[in-house]
Amino acid sequence: GQNIDQPTEMTATEGAIVQINCTYQTSGFNGLFWYQQHAGEAPTFLSYNVLDGLEEKGRFSSFLSRSKGYSYLLLKELQMKDSASYLCAVPRQEAGNNRKLIWGLGTSLAVNP
Amino acid sequence: KAGVTQTPRYLIKTRGQQVTLSCSPISGHRSVSWYQQTPGQGLQFLFEYFSETQRNKGNFPGRFSGRQFSNSRSEMNVSTLELGDSALYLCASSLRGGTNNEQFFGPGTRLTVL
């Protein structure tokens, strides 16, 4: 099977650093995605990790440990506009070569002044 | 480059009716995926179309169907609507599709079934 777990809600202060965790169980692995979704808007792509380690992209970084089934999204120098839901997703391959993305329920981040 | 567009943005239907939602992908993108998003279940994959063929499928009943046209525009149809079908339906386009490429989401269609 394939399950994805993320904290439901997190709160942080403007200017601070926050780490959003995602754990997954999968019988096969082919990368992990992070998307950001502001309330009432469409999800937008943040990162895609295939190999272990940290990938940095401006204020956002994403880490992956395949052996531990664990990823985190690190947001630095938080801004009010970072208040959003953060979704992690993992590909799953089924019988007959059917493939789909399995999504976590998302972590709702509130950034306070 | 124009983004992914979806029509209509909002829809209210009653149980038993059917509905058709439309999605126009980013120009040049051949893959369109459809998702259902609800607070309790999150994002759930419905199906993916690539070059007019259904390439991947989620675990939804046969009431949910789709198609893709030669210009890559896609439609999703839900027949015999149930209250539980109330959700935000998102489509996403991708250059190559599959599960290891970035997807670009449209704004969604908010469906309410009464």
mmCIF file of C-alpha atoms in Angstrom, chain B:
data_model
loop_
_atom_site.group_PDB
_atom_site.id
_atom_site.type_symbol
_atom_site.label_atom_id
_atom_site.label_comp_id
_atom_site.label_asym_id
_atom_site.label_seq_id
_atom_site.Cartn_x
_atom_site.Cartn_y
_atom_site.Cartn_z
ATOM 1 C CA LYS B 1 1.837 31.735 -22.037
ATOM 2 C CA ALA B 2 -1.763 31.340 -20.887
ATOM 3 C CA GLY B 3 -2.356 29.025 -17.968
ATOM 4 C CA VAL B 4 -4.757 26.145 -17.585
ATOM 5 C CA THR B 5 -8.369 27.216 -17.819
ATOM 6 C CA GLN B 6 -11.441 25.428 -16.551
ATOM 7 C CA THR B 7 -15.107 26.092 -17.176
ATOM 8 C CA PRO B 8 -17.432 26.599 -15.531
ATOM 9 C CA ARG B 9 -15.932 27.846 -12.288
ATOM 10 C CA TYR B 10 -19.010 27.109 -10.226
ATOM 11 C CA LEU B 11 -21.852 24.689 -10.767
ATOM 12 C CA ILE B 12 -24.899 23.683 -8.780
ATOM 13 C CA LYS B 13 -26.725 20.484 -9.692
ATOM 14 C CA THR B 14 -29.231 18.159 -8.080
ATOM 15 C CA ARG B 15 -28.909 14.473 -7.375
ATOM 16 C CA GLY B 16 -29.372 12.275 -10.408
ATOM 17 C CA GLN B 17 -28.333 14.895 -12.910
ATOM 18 C CA GLN B 18 -25.182 14.751 -14.968
ATOM 19 C CA VAL B 19 -22.483 17.345 -15.467
ATOM 20 C CA THR B 20 -19.691 18.047 -17.940
ATOM 21 C CA LEU B 21 -16.618 20.016 -16.963
ATOM 22 C CA SER B 22 -14.091 21.421 -19.410
ATOM 23 C CA CYS B 23 -10.359 21.970 -19.210
ATOM 24 C CA SER B 24 -8.009 23.698 -21.650
ATOM 25 C CA PRO B 25 -4.348 22.889 -20.987
ATOM 26 C CA ILE B 26 -1.330 25.091 -21.488
ATOM 27 C CA SER B 27 -0.497 25.345 -25.164
ATOM 28 C CA GLY B 28 1.787 22.490 -26.174
ATOM 29 C CA HIS B 29 0.911 20.300 -23.211
ATOM 30 C CA ARG B 30 -0.452 16.938 -24.285
ATOM 31 C CA SER B 31 -1.293 15.511 -20.882
ATOM 32 C CA VAL B 32 -4.356 16.441 -18.861
ATOM 33 C CA SER B 33 -5.088 14.927 -15.459
ATOM 34 C CA TRP B 34 -8.256 15.328 -13.439
ATOM 35 C CA TYR B 35 -8.497 15.406 -9.653
ATOM 36 C CA GLN B 36 -11.255 15.617 -7.080
ATOM 37 C CA GLN B 37 -10.452 17.646 -3.972
ATOM 38 C CA THR B 38 -12.482 17.476 -0.764
ATOM 39 C CA PRO B 39 -11.574 18.493 2.796
ATOM 40 C CA GLY B 40 -11.812 14.943 4.073
ATOM 41 C CA GLN B 41 -10.083 13.050 1.278
ATOM 42 C CA GLY B 42 -7.740 15.669 -0.108
ATOM 43 C CA LEU B 43 -6.670 15.440 -3.730
ATOM 44 C CA GLN B 44 -7.668 12.209 -5.406
ATOM 45 C CA PHE B 45 -6.646 11.259 -8.914
ATOM 46 C CA LEU B 46 -9.429 10.549 -11.375
ATOM 47 C CA PHE B 47 -7.671 9.920 -14.689
ATOM 48 C CA GLU B 48 -5.026 11.154 -17.073
ATOM 49 C CA TYR B 49 -5.357 11.651 -20.799
ATOM 50 C CA PHE B 50 -2.438 11.907 -23.164
ATOM 51 C CA SER B 51 -2.834 12.447 -26.897
ATOM 52 C CA GLU B 52 -6.551 11.602 -26.732
ATOM 53 C CA THR B 53 -5.998 8.300 -24.895
ATOM 54 C CA GLN B 54 -6.674 7.533 -21.266
ATOM 55 C CA ARG B 55 -3.275 6.600 -19.940
ATOM 56 C CA ASN B 56 -3.852 6.239 -16.203
ATOM 57 C CA LYS B 57 -6.923 5.834 -14.042
ATOM 58 C CA GLY B 58 -7.841 6.315 -10.401
ATOM 59 C CA ASN B 59 -10.305 4.352 -8.291
ATOM 60 C CA PHE B 60 -13.515 6.183 -9.069
ATOM 61 C CA PRO B 61 -16.728 4.491 -10.254
ATOM 62 C CA GLY B 62 -17.705 4.363 -13.893
ATOM 63 C CA ARG B 63 -20.012 7.357 -13.411
ATOM 64 C CA PHE B 64 -16.864 9.423 -13.797
ATOM 65 C CA SER B 65 -15.587 9.512 -17.341
ATOM 66 C CA GLY B 66 -13.513 11.749 -19.506
ATOM 67 C CA ARG B 67 -12.170 12.357 -22.931
ATOM 68 C CA GLN B 68 -9.556 14.421 -24.697
ATOM 69 C CA PHE B 69 -9.798 16.100 -28.049
ATOM 70 C CA SER B 70 -7.177 16.500 -30.753
ATOM 71 C CA ASN B 71 -6.369 20.015 -29.511
ATOM 72 C CA SER B 72 -5.624 18.514 -26.056
ATOM 73 C CA ARG B 73 -8.681 20.096 -24.463
ATOM 74 C CA SER B 74 -10.354 17.675 -22.102
ATOM 75 C CA GLU B 75 -13.791 17.144 -20.670
ATOM 76 C CA MET B 76 -14.884 15.234 -17.619
ATOM 77 C CA ASN B 77 -18.397 13.914 -17.202
ATOM 78 C CA VAL B 78 -20.125 12.760 -14.052
ATOM 79 C CA SER B 79 -23.450 10.987 -14.478
ATOM 80 C CA THR B 80 -26.147 10.264 -11.894
ATOM 81 C CA LEU B 81 -24.768 12.788 -9.465
ATOM 82 C CA GLU B 82 -24.671 11.970 -5.764
ATOM 83 C CA LEU B 83 -24.378 14.323 -2.800
ATOM 84 C CA GLY B 84 -20.856 13.010 -2.186
ATOM 85 C CA ASP B 85 -19.747 14.271 -5.575
ATOM 86 C CA SER B 86 -19.748 17.813 -4.223
ATOM 87 C CA ALA B 87 -16.122 18.851 -4.486
ATOM 88 C CA LEU B 88 -13.573 21.005 -6.233
ATOM 89 C CA TYR B 89 -12.574 19.387 -9.515
ATOM 90 C CA LEU B 90 -9.123 20.335 -10.669
ATOM 91 C CA CYS B 91 -7.448 19.611 -13.932
ATOM 92 C CA ALA B 92 -3.704 19.759 -14.424
ATOM 93 C CA SER B 93 -1.687 19.845 -17.598
ATOM 94 C CA SER B 94 1.811 18.598 -18.173
ATOM 95 C CA LEU B 95 4.176 18.548 -21.109
ATOM 96 C CA ARG B 96 4.939 14.845 -20.935
ATOM 97 C CA GLY B 97 2.483 13.655 -18.296
ATOM 98 C CA GLY B 98 2.990 10.631 -16.130
ATOM 99 C CA THR B 99 3.846 10.806 -12.456
ATOM 100 C CA ASN B 100 7.337 12.286 -12.518
ATOM 101 C CA ASN B 101 6.712 15.632 -14.193
ATOM 102 C CA GLU B 102 5.566 18.985 -12.881
ATOM 103 C CA GLN B 103 1.867 19.597 -13.309
ATOM 104 C CA PHE B 104 0.190 22.953 -13.823
ATOM 105 C CA PHE B 105 -3.229 23.189 -12.240
ATOM 106 C CA GLY B 106 -6.252 25.117 -13.353
ATOM 107 C CA PRO B 107 -8.405 27.141 -10.927
ATOM 108 C CA GLY B 108 -10.917 24.321 -10.603
ATOM 109 C CA THR B 109 -14.663 23.884 -10.913
ATOM 110 C CA ARG B 110 -16.578 24.008 -7.646
ATOM 111 C CA LEU B 111 -19.450 21.497 -7.974
ATOM 112 C CA THR B 112 -22.259 21.498 -5.458
ATOM 113 C CA VAL B 113 -24.804 18.692 -5.582
ATOM 114 C CA LEU B 114 -28.088 19.362 -3.780
#
